[in-house]
Amino acid sequence: MRARAEIAVTGIVQGVGFRPFVYRLASKHGLVGFVRNMGDAGVQVVVEGEKTTIEKFINSLRPEQPPLSRIDDIKVDLKPATDEFTIFRVVPSERVGLGLPSVVPPDLALCEDCLREMLDLKDRRYNYPFITCVNCGPRFTIIEELPYDRPRTSMKAFPLCPDCLREYQNPPDRRYHAEPTCCSVCGPHMDLYDTEGNILQVADPPAEAARLMDEGNIVAVKGIGGIHISTKTTDDEVIARLRKAFNRPQQPFAIMSRDLETVETFAEVSEAEAELLTSYRRPIVVLQRSPDYMLSELIAPGLDSVGVMLPYSGIHHLILRAGEDPAYVMTSANIHGLPMLVDNVEAMVKLRGKVDYLLLHDRVIVNRCDDSVVKLIEGKPAMLRRSRGYVPEPVKLAFRSDQSVLGVGGDLNVTVSVLVGDRCFIGQHVGDTTKVETLEYMQSAAERLMRLLNLERVDIVAHDLHPNYATTRIAPRIAKRLEAKTTAVQHHHAHLCSLMAEHGLDEIVGIAADGVGYGPDGTAWGGEVMLSRLNSFRHMGGLKKQRMPGGDLAAIYPARMVAGILWGQLERAELERVLDEYCASGFKRGKREIAVVLRQLERDLNVFWTSSCGRVLDAVSCLLGTCDERTYEGEPAIKLEAAAAQGNACEVKLDPAIEKIDGKPTLDTSKLLLDILSGLRARVPRKHLAAAAQLAVARGLASIAVDAASSSGIKTVGASGGVFYNRAITVAVHREIEGAKLKFVQHEILPPGDGGISVGQAIVAANIG
């Protein structure tokens, strides 16, 4: 019996070779009809043939799909055959949608086939950096609108030459309907510029850029999602010059190395880390330095780790293969706090005086996209930044919402998210929205993400509870434009709901520990144990509230937090001596500033209150002499973790002290600092004190969470917030929770830090309604 099947396929099915796959599969089964991309990133397939054959075809779609595609849904409408087709074809895309959420794939690392061709002297794409096929290359960063076809990408500026067109139209070819395909005849090209904008006449710009870097020059390199700043990693002088030029005195630089074997000469690489490094996503992976580490100490000052990635585009492969250094700095080209540069002219202007040369290409980057950063904790990925290689893949939700929601994130490490139906789509890393340019970028990223989802409006715009965040202030304007209402979501509730979404949970006892989040009581939270549901939360306990003399200054200069935490625990004169002896470098104006801070505390002037775990770790870091000033987000706590990794917590006894305050179990962090002070006076090695302090914080929070779970009858405890980038704290909390016979969950898909906040906001808003 002949039949007709009209099939709607959604998921990641555009830009991953799905249409060629369907063409080959249908032809193999002797079916006729067509396949085409649709306007909402789905694929429509219409086939006619024997009903049993059609059923076999449909049943083969999932198991035989291309490796980079992901089918979420297949909807089939069976009808009588019309006999209107004689062959099976790939037909032009349709601008209308299927009415089901789908999305374009992320950018894909260069595949082995294309790499082999690029390095083959006999291949017509030899040494061509923009080589690509259906299995690799840019996707998200070049697309303007759906459906995903060349005329709706930045490749529209490069019409295919006859040779490329022949491949593009040839079903058996690997470049059949590969939208970014091109060659040196018809595609983008690279040029090397001096800082005056003059093109250097060189035969091989990437190789020349590598030679210049090996000589100690700094080169701006335009890649897939933005422009990087690059130089050699073995020269202290040039790295110091780069740091000064970009005002990044301590921030660790990401580096790129030629291959896994080279990485293993300076870093320890586990099997799981190697798998991440070589995956098509190609994130930066935070690795432990090896004993043979020979790169400059200025790459990641004060740390025992280094962020490494492998080449993911032809551009990078050609540079790394021509260079002599084991690795090259590959850090985002942006002025501090501003978005990554993507435009050639803007780069020429803003990088003048900061770099020596610029290696640029003429393809427009439509959607800027920073590199993703991952750290493995107990073999599971903790996303420090979720961007290139992952965006805009969605999180599949355990519920379906009939309201669409835009989450606009917090204040730092901002992302935007759009919740539609049973999926939440996360945009690329935006950054620090305290700057006007970055706030504008956030709005642009939200608009583009909505456009890719075929959405003209949403029902709700969700934002942080903090009244002074730029994203909170702009949310009503965005909502007005989208004809939506606004919903404020508490920061740590959003953290925990993003974690719950990953694991399909509707309630947990959660530990939310980070630098800051606005509490309903108007104080700065950041070390909380909460009973979290998708539409509400109940505060169960956490860290003791401490004074922050000078407010945000205490987040920059943690010596002020030491003063605030120890205020009232020591006599003023003794506290003054402690600050002068152990934290003097944290007060830039010396004893005079110490006196001013103590006077603030005495008079309760410009003193704020916080239960932030991040601020406590900062204070410990300062008291131990590890870090006295934050020059990048999380610096004191990150350096404390590095110091603690050399120590042994068992060498000193720092027990968490939990007391009831306002009827809730509270970890006394003042006693923790007093115990550390006693250890210093007893000349206990600081590395052991650092390890013991982290363990005490972890055990204290875990103990409160276990009691909260027991009293509420909940069997799952989760951890979210930037503190859970700390390996030792995460492992210790995990051990304590499972030791109490409870299930422990941590982030594996979304960032534990504020990069996942927008997802939680969208989920809470959808469930509140």
PDB file of C-alpha atoms in Angstrom, residues 62-328:
ATOM      1  CA  ARG A  62      17.364   8.680  14.898  1.00  0.00           C
ATOM      2  CA  PRO A  63      19.858   5.793  14.925  1.00  0.00           C
ATOM      3  CA  GLU A  64      21.533   6.792  11.646  1.00  0.00           C
ATOM      4  CA  GLN A  65      21.456  10.603  11.993  1.00  0.00           C
ATOM      5  CA  PRO A  66      24.702  12.578  11.413  1.00  0.00           C
ATOM      6  CA  PRO A  67      27.009  12.646  14.451  1.00  0.00           C
ATOM      7  CA  LEU A  68      26.644  16.387  15.029  1.00  0.00           C
ATOM      8  CA  SER A  69      22.856  16.517  14.720  1.00  0.00           C
ATOM      9  CA  ARG A  70      20.419  16.007  17.557  1.00  0.00           C
ATOM     10  CA  ILE A  71      16.816  15.029  16.896  1.00  0.00           C
ATOM     11  CA  ASP A  72      14.483  16.219  19.643  1.00  0.00           C
ATOM     12  CA  ASP A  73      11.129  15.485  18.032  1.00  0.00           C
ATOM     13  CA  ILE A  74       9.767  13.712  14.959  1.00  0.00           C
ATOM     14  CA  LYS A  75       6.131  14.376  14.099  1.00  0.00           C
ATOM     15  CA  VAL A  76       4.585  12.310  11.294  1.00  0.00           C
ATOM     16  CA  ASP A  77       1.355  12.890   9.390  1.00  0.00           C
ATOM     17  CA  LEU A  78       0.471   9.884   7.230  1.00  0.00           C
ATOM     18  CA  LYS A  79      -1.766  10.495   4.206  1.00  0.00           C
ATOM     19  CA  PRO A  80      -2.689   8.739   0.947  1.00  0.00           C
ATOM     20  CA  ALA A  81      -0.005   9.011  -1.749  1.00  0.00           C
ATOM     21  CA  THR A  82      -0.492  11.713  -4.409  1.00  0.00           C
ATOM     22  CA  ASP A  83       2.123  10.298  -6.818  1.00  0.00           C
ATOM     23  CA  GLU A  84       3.286  13.854  -7.579  1.00  0.00           C
ATOM     24  CA  PHE A  85       7.008  13.016  -7.170  1.00  0.00           C
ATOM     25  CA  THR A  86       9.309  11.027  -9.420  1.00  0.00           C
ATOM     26  CA  ILE A  87      12.587  11.509  -7.519  1.00  0.00           C
ATOM     27  CA  PHE A  88      13.802  12.636  -4.103  1.00  0.00           C
ATOM     28  CA  ARG A  89      15.295  16.127  -3.958  1.00  0.00           C
ATOM     29  CA  VAL A  90      16.693  18.763  -1.623  1.00  0.00           C
ATOM     30  CA  VAL A  91      14.453  21.746  -2.360  1.00  0.00           C
ATOM     31  CA  PRO A  92      14.800  25.444  -1.464  1.00  0.00           C
ATOM     32  CA  SER A  93      14.143  26.383   2.142  1.00  0.00           C
ATOM     33  CA  GLU A  94      10.819  27.715   3.343  1.00  0.00           C
ATOM     34  CA  ARG A  95      10.681  30.867   5.496  1.00  0.00           C
ATOM     35  CA  VAL A  96       7.654  29.689   7.470  1.00  0.00           C
ATOM     36  CA  GLY A  97       8.231  27.493  10.494  1.00  0.00           C
ATOM     37  CA  LEU A  98       7.023  24.154  11.735  1.00  0.00           C
ATOM     38  CA  GLY A  99       5.718  25.723  14.936  1.00  0.00           C
ATOM     39  CA  LEU A 100       8.168  23.728  17.072  1.00  0.00           C
ATOM     40  CA  PRO A 101      11.323  25.029  18.810  1.00  0.00           C
ATOM     41  CA  SER A 102      14.573  24.217  17.052  1.00  0.00           C
ATOM     42  CA  VAL A 103      17.933  25.927  16.754  1.00  0.00           C
ATOM     43  CA  VAL A 104      21.011  26.247  14.573  1.00  0.00           C
ATOM     44  CA  PRO A 105      24.082  24.334  15.737  1.00  0.00           C
ATOM     45  CA  PRO A 106      27.028  25.901  17.517  1.00  0.00           C
ATOM     46  CA  ASP A 107      30.289  26.595  15.715  1.00  0.00           C
ATOM     47  CA  LEU A 108      32.150  23.371  15.011  1.00  0.00           C
ATOM     48  CA  ALA A 109      35.890  22.750  15.149  1.00  0.00           C
ATOM     49  CA  LEU A 110      37.661  21.958  11.881  1.00  0.00           C
ATOM     50  CA  CYS A 111      37.202  18.258  11.096  1.00  0.00           C
ATOM     51  CA  GLU A 112      40.037  15.853  10.343  1.00  0.00           C
ATOM     52  CA  ASP A 113      39.069  15.563   6.669  1.00  0.00           C
ATOM     53  CA  CYS A 114      39.280  19.317   6.118  1.00  0.00           C
ATOM     54  CA  LEU A 115      42.507  19.572   8.108  1.00  0.00           C
ATOM     55  CA  ARG A 116      44.081  16.854   5.976  1.00  0.00           C
ATOM     56  CA  GLU A 117      43.022  18.629   2.775  1.00  0.00           C
ATOM     57  CA  MET A 118      44.284  22.000   4.025  1.00  0.00           C
ATOM     58  CA  LEU A 119      47.725  20.499   4.638  1.00  0.00           C
ATOM     59  CA  ASP A 120      47.829  18.577   1.350  1.00  0.00           C
ATOM     60  CA  LEU A 121      50.045  20.325  -1.234  1.00  0.00           C
ATOM     61  CA  LYS A 122      48.018  18.721  -4.012  1.00  0.00           C
ATOM     62  CA  ASP A 123      44.614  19.838  -2.737  1.00  0.00           C
ATOM     63  CA  ARG A 124      43.043  22.949  -4.225  1.00  0.00           C
ATOM     64  CA  ARG A 125      42.344  24.223  -0.704  1.00  0.00           C
ATOM     65  CA  TYR A 126      45.959  23.803   0.422  1.00  0.00           C
ATOM     66  CA  ASN A 127      46.822  26.367   3.102  1.00  0.00           C
ATOM     67  CA  TYR A 128      43.353  27.926   2.833  1.00  0.00           C
ATOM     68  CA  PRO A 129      42.268  28.920   6.379  1.00  0.00           C
ATOM     69  CA  PHE A 130      38.523  29.060   5.684  1.00  0.00           C
ATOM     70  CA  ILE A 131      38.204  25.467   4.522  1.00  0.00           C
ATOM     71  CA  THR A 132      35.038  23.819   5.813  1.00  0.00           C
ATOM     72  CA  CYS A 133      32.464  21.163   5.018  1.00  0.00           C
ATOM     73  CA  VAL A 134      29.119  19.907   6.248  1.00  0.00           C
ATOM     74  CA  ASN A 135      30.793  18.455   9.360  1.00  0.00           C
ATOM     75  CA  CYS A 136      32.676  21.520  10.594  1.00  0.00           C
ATOM     76  CA  GLY A 137      33.148  25.271  10.543  1.00  0.00           C
ATOM     77  CA  PRO A 138      31.251  28.357  11.656  1.00  0.00           C
ATOM     78  CA  ARG A 139      27.504  28.197  12.168  1.00  0.00           C
ATOM     79  CA  PHE A 140      26.132  30.400  14.966  1.00  0.00           C
ATOM     80  CA  THR A 141      28.696  33.167  14.399  1.00  0.00           C
ATOM     81  CA  ILE A 142      27.765  33.674  10.728  1.00  0.00           C
ATOM     82  CA  ILE A 143      23.983  33.275  10.698  1.00  0.00           C
ATOM     83  CA  GLU A 144      21.756  36.325  10.352  1.00  0.00           C
ATOM     84  CA  GLU A 145      18.340  34.681  10.226  1.00  0.00           C
ATOM     85  CA  LEU A 146      16.593  31.398   9.548  1.00  0.00           C
ATOM     86  CA  PRO A 147      16.315  29.130   7.729  1.00  0.00           C
ATOM     87  CA  TYR A 148      20.032  28.390   7.668  1.00  0.00           C
ATOM     88  CA  ASP A 149      21.023  28.967   4.043  1.00  0.00           C
ATOM     89  CA  ARG A 150      24.021  30.773   2.595  1.00  0.00           C
ATOM     90  CA  PRO A 151      22.070  33.929   1.558  1.00  0.00           C
ATOM     91  CA  ARG A 152      21.094  34.409   5.212  1.00  0.00           C
ATOM     92  CA  THR A 153      24.657  34.196   6.534  1.00  0.00           C
ATOM     93  CA  SER A 154      27.696  36.446   6.249  1.00  0.00           C
ATOM     94  CA  MET A 155      28.894  34.060   3.501  1.00  0.00           C
ATOM     95  CA  LYS A 156      26.400  35.726   1.142  1.00  0.00           C
ATOM     96  CA  ALA A 157      29.182  38.209   0.357  1.00  0.00           C
ATOM     97  CA  PHE A 158      31.173  35.364  -1.232  1.00  0.00           C
ATOM     98  CA  PRO A 159      29.346  33.788  -4.232  1.00  0.00           C
ATOM     99  CA  LEU A 160      30.482  30.251  -4.963  1.00  0.00           C
ATOM    100  CA  CYS A 161      32.939  29.693  -7.800  1.00  0.00           C
ATOM    101  CA  PRO A 162      32.130  26.947 -10.335  1.00  0.00           C
ATOM    102  CA  ASP A 163      34.256  24.336  -8.543  1.00  0.00           C
ATOM    103  CA  CYS A 164      32.672  25.020  -5.140  1.00  0.00           C
ATOM    104  CA  LEU A 165      29.190  25.189  -6.656  1.00  0.00           C
ATOM    105  CA  ARG A 166      29.739  21.779  -8.251  1.00  0.00           C
ATOM    106  CA  GLU A 167      30.601  20.284  -4.847  1.00  0.00           C
ATOM    107  CA  TYR A 168      27.700  22.122  -3.191  1.00  0.00           C
ATOM    108  CA  GLN A 169      25.220  20.582  -5.630  1.00  0.00           C
ATOM    109  CA  ASN A 170      26.677  17.060  -5.680  1.00  0.00           C
ATOM    110  CA  PRO A 171      24.801  14.722  -3.254  1.00  0.00           C
ATOM    111  CA  PRO A 172      27.704  12.312  -2.570  1.00  0.00           C
ATOM    112  CA  ASP A 173      30.092  15.196  -1.818  1.00  0.00           C
ATOM    113  CA  ARG A 174      31.025  16.141   1.751  1.00  0.00           C
ATOM    114  CA  ARG A 175      30.249  19.749   0.868  1.00  0.00           C
ATOM    115  CA  TYR A 176      26.765  19.043  -0.469  1.00  0.00           C
ATOM    116  CA  HIS A 177      24.703  21.948   0.877  1.00  0.00           C
ATOM    117  CA  ALA A 178      27.531  22.978   3.237  1.00  0.00           C
ATOM    118  CA  GLU A 179      26.537  26.635   3.498  1.00  0.00           C
ATOM    119  CA  PRO A 180      29.943  28.113   4.538  1.00  0.00           C
ATOM    120  CA  THR A 181      31.894  26.184   1.892  1.00  0.00           C
ATOM    121  CA  CYS A 182      34.381  28.193  -0.189  1.00  0.00           C
ATOM    122  CA  CYS A 183      37.930  28.210  -1.465  1.00  0.00           C
ATOM    123  CA  SER A 184      40.703  30.729  -2.107  1.00  0.00           C
ATOM    124  CA  VAL A 185      39.045  31.700  -5.417  1.00  0.00           C
ATOM    125  CA  CYS A 186      35.639  32.649  -4.021  1.00  0.00           C
ATOM    126  CA  GLY A 187      35.885  32.840  -0.243  1.00  0.00           C
ATOM    127  CA  PRO A 188      37.160  35.184   2.470  1.00  0.00           C
ATOM    128  CA  HIS A 189      40.840  35.963   2.663  1.00  0.00           C
ATOM    129  CA  MET A 190      43.294  37.094   5.337  1.00  0.00           C
ATOM    130  CA  ASP A 191      45.729  39.969   5.377  1.00  0.00           C
ATOM    131  CA  LEU A 192      48.420  41.018   7.792  1.00  0.00           C
ATOM    132  CA  TYR A 193      48.375  44.704   8.764  1.00  0.00           C
ATOM    133  CA  ASP A 194      50.690  47.001  10.623  1.00  0.00           C
ATOM    134  CA  THR A 195      49.194  49.333  13.219  1.00  0.00           C
ATOM    135  CA  GLU A 196      48.795  52.122  10.648  1.00  0.00           C
ATOM    136  CA  GLY A 197      46.421  49.953   8.639  1.00  0.00           C
ATOM    137  CA  ASN A 198      48.885  49.125   5.863  1.00  0.00           C
ATOM    138  CA  ILE A 199      48.700  45.636   4.363  1.00  0.00           C
ATOM    139  CA  LEU A 200      52.003  43.771   4.507  1.00  0.00           C
ATOM    140  CA  GLN A 201      52.713  42.045   1.219  1.00  0.00           C
ATOM    141  CA  VAL A 202      53.490  38.521   2.422  1.00  0.00           C
ATOM    142  CA  ALA A 203      52.793  35.220   0.711  1.00  0.00           C
ATOM    143  CA  ASP A 204      51.464  33.461   3.822  1.00  0.00           C
ATOM    144  CA  PRO A 205      49.881  35.841   6.386  1.00  0.00           C
ATOM    145  CA  PRO A 206      49.215  33.218   9.133  1.00  0.00           C
ATOM    146  CA  ALA A 207      52.762  31.864   8.903  1.00  0.00           C
ATOM    147  CA  GLU A 208      54.186  35.389   8.944  1.00  0.00           C
ATOM    148  CA  ALA A 209      52.069  36.223  11.995  1.00  0.00           C
ATOM    149  CA  ALA A 210      53.534  33.177  13.751  1.00  0.00           C
ATOM    150  CA  ARG A 211      57.071  34.274  12.853  1.00  0.00           C
ATOM    151  CA  LEU A 212      56.401  37.771  14.216  1.00  0.00           C
ATOM    152  CA  MET A 213      55.069  36.323  17.472  1.00  0.00           C
ATOM    153  CA  ASP A 214      58.110  34.098  17.805  1.00  0.00           C
ATOM    154  CA  GLU A 215      60.198  37.278  17.558  1.00  0.00           C
ATOM    155  CA  GLY A 216      58.336  38.762  20.545  1.00  0.00           C
ATOM    156  CA  ASN A 217      55.580  40.739  18.822  1.00  0.00           C
ATOM    157  CA  ILE A 218      51.934  40.978  19.873  1.00  0.00           C
ATOM    158  CA  VAL A 219      49.464  40.174  17.085  1.00  0.00           C
ATOM    159  CA  ALA A 220      45.686  40.611  16.985  1.00  0.00           C
ATOM    160  CA  VAL A 221      44.154  37.553  15.296  1.00  0.00           C
ATOM    161  CA  LYS A 222      40.597  37.573  13.950  1.00  0.00           C
ATOM    162  CA  GLY A 223      39.082  34.130  14.297  1.00  0.00           C
ATOM    163  CA  ILE A 224      35.585  32.638  14.173  1.00  0.00           C
ATOM    164  CA  GLY A 225      33.742  34.480  16.938  1.00  0.00           C
ATOM    165  CA  GLY A 226      35.938  37.488  17.546  1.00  0.00           C
ATOM    166  CA  ILE A 227      39.452  38.869  17.692  1.00  0.00           C
ATOM    167  CA  HIS A 228      42.141  37.467  19.983  1.00  0.00           C
ATOM    168  CA  ILE A 229      45.376  38.952  21.227  1.00  0.00           C
ATOM    169  CA  SER A 230      48.217  36.541  20.654  1.00  0.00           C
ATOM    170  CA  THR A 231      51.897  36.252  21.463  1.00  0.00           C
ATOM    171  CA  LYS A 232      54.444  33.644  22.552  1.00  0.00           C
ATOM    172  CA  THR A 233      54.128  32.066  26.000  1.00  0.00           C
ATOM    173  CA  THR A 234      57.805  31.626  26.859  1.00  0.00           C
ATOM    174  CA  ASP A 235      58.840  35.292  27.030  1.00  0.00           C
ATOM    175  CA  ASP A 236      58.204  37.189  30.295  1.00  0.00           C
ATOM    176  CA  GLU A 237      58.964  40.539  28.712  1.00  0.00           C
ATOM    177  CA  VAL A 238      56.358  40.396  25.950  1.00  0.00           C
ATOM    178  CA  ILE A 239      53.676  39.013  28.294  1.00  0.00           C
ATOM    179  CA  ALA A 240      54.399  41.808  30.793  1.00  0.00           C
ATOM    180  CA  ARG A 241      54.035  44.294  27.934  1.00  0.00           C
ATOM    181  CA  LEU A 242      50.709  42.723  26.916  1.00  0.00           C
ATOM    182  CA  ARG A 243      49.443  42.903  30.511  1.00  0.00           C
ATOM    183  CA  LYS A 244      50.349  46.563  30.782  1.00  0.00           C
ATOM    184  CA  ALA A 245      48.802  47.452  27.412  1.00  0.00           C
ATOM    185  CA  PHE A 246      45.453  45.833  28.272  1.00  0.00           C
ATOM    186  CA  ASN A 247      45.446  46.626  31.996  1.00  0.00           C
ATOM    187  CA  ARG A 248      45.281  42.974  32.993  1.00  0.00           C
ATOM    188  CA  PRO A 249      47.893  42.784  35.743  1.00  0.00           C
ATOM    189  CA  GLN A 250      46.972  39.337  37.095  1.00  0.00           C
ATOM    190  CA  GLN A 251      44.143  37.822  35.029  1.00  0.00           C
ATOM    191  CA  PRO A 252      45.159  34.383  33.697  1.00  0.00           C
ATOM    192  CA  PHE A 253      45.567  34.241  29.931  1.00  0.00           C
ATOM    193  CA  ALA A 254      44.157  31.418  27.846  1.00  0.00           C
ATOM    194  CA  ILE A 255      46.692  29.747  25.609  1.00  0.00           C
ATOM    195  CA  MET A 256      46.467  27.658  22.454  1.00  0.00           C
ATOM    196  CA  SER A 257      48.778  24.768  21.693  1.00  0.00           C
ATOM    197  CA  ARG A 258      49.351  22.788  18.504  1.00  0.00           C
ATOM    198  CA  ASP A 259      48.217  19.353  19.693  1.00  0.00           C
ATOM    199  CA  LEU A 260      47.622  17.161  22.708  1.00  0.00           C
ATOM    200  CA  GLU A 261      51.189  15.862  22.764  1.00  0.00           C
ATOM    201  CA  THR A 262      52.544  19.394  23.075  1.00  0.00           C
ATOM    202  CA  VAL A 263      50.057  20.272  25.832  1.00  0.00           C
ATOM    203  CA  GLU A 264      51.286  17.276  27.825  1.00  0.00           C
ATOM    204  CA  THR A 265      54.778  18.801  27.947  1.00  0.00           C
ATOM    205  CA  PHE A 266      53.577  21.547  30.306  1.00  0.00           C
ATOM    206  CA  ALA A 267      50.233  20.386  31.762  1.00  0.00           C
ATOM    207  CA  GLU A 268      48.658  17.277  33.222  1.00  0.00           C
ATOM    208  CA  VAL A 269      45.865  15.956  31.004  1.00  0.00           C
ATOM    209  CA  SER A 270      43.406  13.304  32.128  1.00  0.00           C
ATOM    210  CA  GLU A 271      41.516  11.108  29.689  1.00  0.00           C
ATOM    211  CA  ALA A 272      38.337  13.154  30.214  1.00  0.00           C
ATOM    212  CA  GLU A 273      40.216  16.423  29.738  1.00  0.00           C
ATOM    213  CA  ALA A 274      41.816  15.101  26.553  1.00  0.00           C
ATOM    214  CA  GLU A 275      38.369  14.181  25.261  1.00  0.00           C
ATOM    215  CA  LEU A 276      37.126  17.734  25.919  1.00  0.00           C
ATOM    216  CA  LEU A 277      40.192  19.347  24.369  1.00  0.00           C
ATOM    217  CA  THR A 278      39.839  17.357  21.150  1.00  0.00           C
ATOM    218  CA  SER A 279      36.027  17.502  20.908  1.00  0.00           C
ATOM    219  CA  TYR A 280      34.284  19.452  18.146  1.00  0.00           C
ATOM    220  CA  ARG A 281      33.415  22.067  20.783  1.00  0.00           C
ATOM    221  CA  ARG A 282      37.112  22.812  21.528  1.00  0.00           C
ATOM    222  CA  PRO A 283      36.673  24.779  24.774  1.00  0.00           C
ATOM    223  CA  ILE A 284      39.442  26.209  26.884  1.00  0.00           C
ATOM    224  CA  VAL A 285      40.095  23.523  29.516  1.00  0.00           C
ATOM    225  CA  VAL A 286      41.611  24.476  32.870  1.00  0.00           C
ATOM    226  CA  LEU A 287      44.475  22.034  33.437  1.00  0.00           C
ATOM    227  CA  GLN A 288      46.889  21.489  36.297  1.00  0.00           C
ATOM    228  CA  ARG A 289      50.432  22.516  35.496  1.00  0.00           C
ATOM    229  CA  SER A 290      52.839  19.628  35.199  1.00  0.00           C
ATOM    230  CA  PRO A 291      56.110  19.460  37.172  1.00  0.00           C
ATOM    231  CA  ASP A 292      57.862  20.212  33.846  1.00  0.00           C
ATOM    232  CA  TYR A 293      55.895  23.424  33.232  1.00  0.00           C
ATOM    233  CA  MET A 294      58.250  25.662  31.230  1.00  0.00           C
ATOM    234  CA  LEU A 295      55.975  28.500  30.091  1.00  0.00           C
ATOM    235  CA  SER A 296      56.167  31.981  31.588  1.00  0.00           C
ATOM    236  CA  GLU A 297      54.905  32.354  35.163  1.00  0.00           C
ATOM    237  CA  LEU A 298      53.157  35.481  33.930  1.00  0.00           C
ATOM    238  CA  ILE A 299      50.637  33.407  31.949  1.00  0.00           C
ATOM    239  CA  ALA A 300      48.636  32.693  35.126  1.00  0.00           C
ATOM    240  CA  PRO A 301      50.290  34.464  38.073  1.00  0.00           C
ATOM    241  CA  GLY A 302      49.825  32.819  41.455  1.00  0.00           C
ATOM    242  CA  LEU A 303      47.919  29.842  40.047  1.00  0.00           C
ATOM    243  CA  ASP A 304      48.727  26.154  39.748  1.00  0.00           C
ATOM    244  CA  SER A 305      46.644  25.783  36.597  1.00  0.00           C
ATOM    245  CA  VAL A 306      46.568  27.012  33.027  1.00  0.00           C
ATOM    246  CA  GLY A 307      43.682  27.401  30.576  1.00  0.00           C
ATOM    247  CA  VAL A 308      44.481  25.568  27.325  1.00  0.00           C
ATOM    248  CA  MET A 309      42.680  25.021  24.033  1.00  0.00           C
ATOM    249  CA  LEU A 310      43.580  23.343  20.775  1.00  0.00           C
ATOM    250  CA  PRO A 311      43.181  24.970  17.333  1.00  0.00           C
ATOM    251  CA  TYR A 312      39.555  24.978  16.174  1.00  0.00           C
ATOM    252  CA  SER A 313      39.741  26.828  12.858  1.00  0.00           C
ATOM    253  CA  GLY A 314      42.000  26.647   9.827  1.00  0.00           C
ATOM    254  CA  ILE A 315      43.401  30.034  10.834  1.00  0.00           C
ATOM    255  CA  HIS A 316      44.629  28.694  14.161  1.00  0.00           C
ATOM    256  CA  HIS A 317      45.973  25.448  12.707  1.00  0.00           C
ATOM    257  CA  LEU A 318      48.096  27.352  10.195  1.00  0.00           C
ATOM    258  CA  ILE A 319      49.486  29.723  12.840  1.00  0.00           C
ATOM    259  CA  LEU A 320      50.308  26.953  15.298  1.00  0.00           C
ATOM    260  CA  ARG A 321      51.938  24.755  12.669  1.00  0.00           C
ATOM    261  CA  ALA A 322      54.158  27.585  11.492  1.00  0.00           C
ATOM    262  CA  GLY A 323      55.137  28.753  14.977  1.00  0.00           C
ATOM    263  CA  GLU A 324      58.014  27.505  17.101  1.00  0.00           C
ATOM    264  CA  ASP A 325      56.629  28.177  20.591  1.00  0.00           C
ATOM    265  CA  PRO A 326      54.879  25.285  22.409  1.00  0.00           C
ATOM    266  CA  ALA A 327      51.829  27.499  22.857  1.00  0.00           C
ATOM    267  CA  TYR A 328      50.586  31.028  22.185  1.00  0.00           C
TER     268      TYR A 328
END
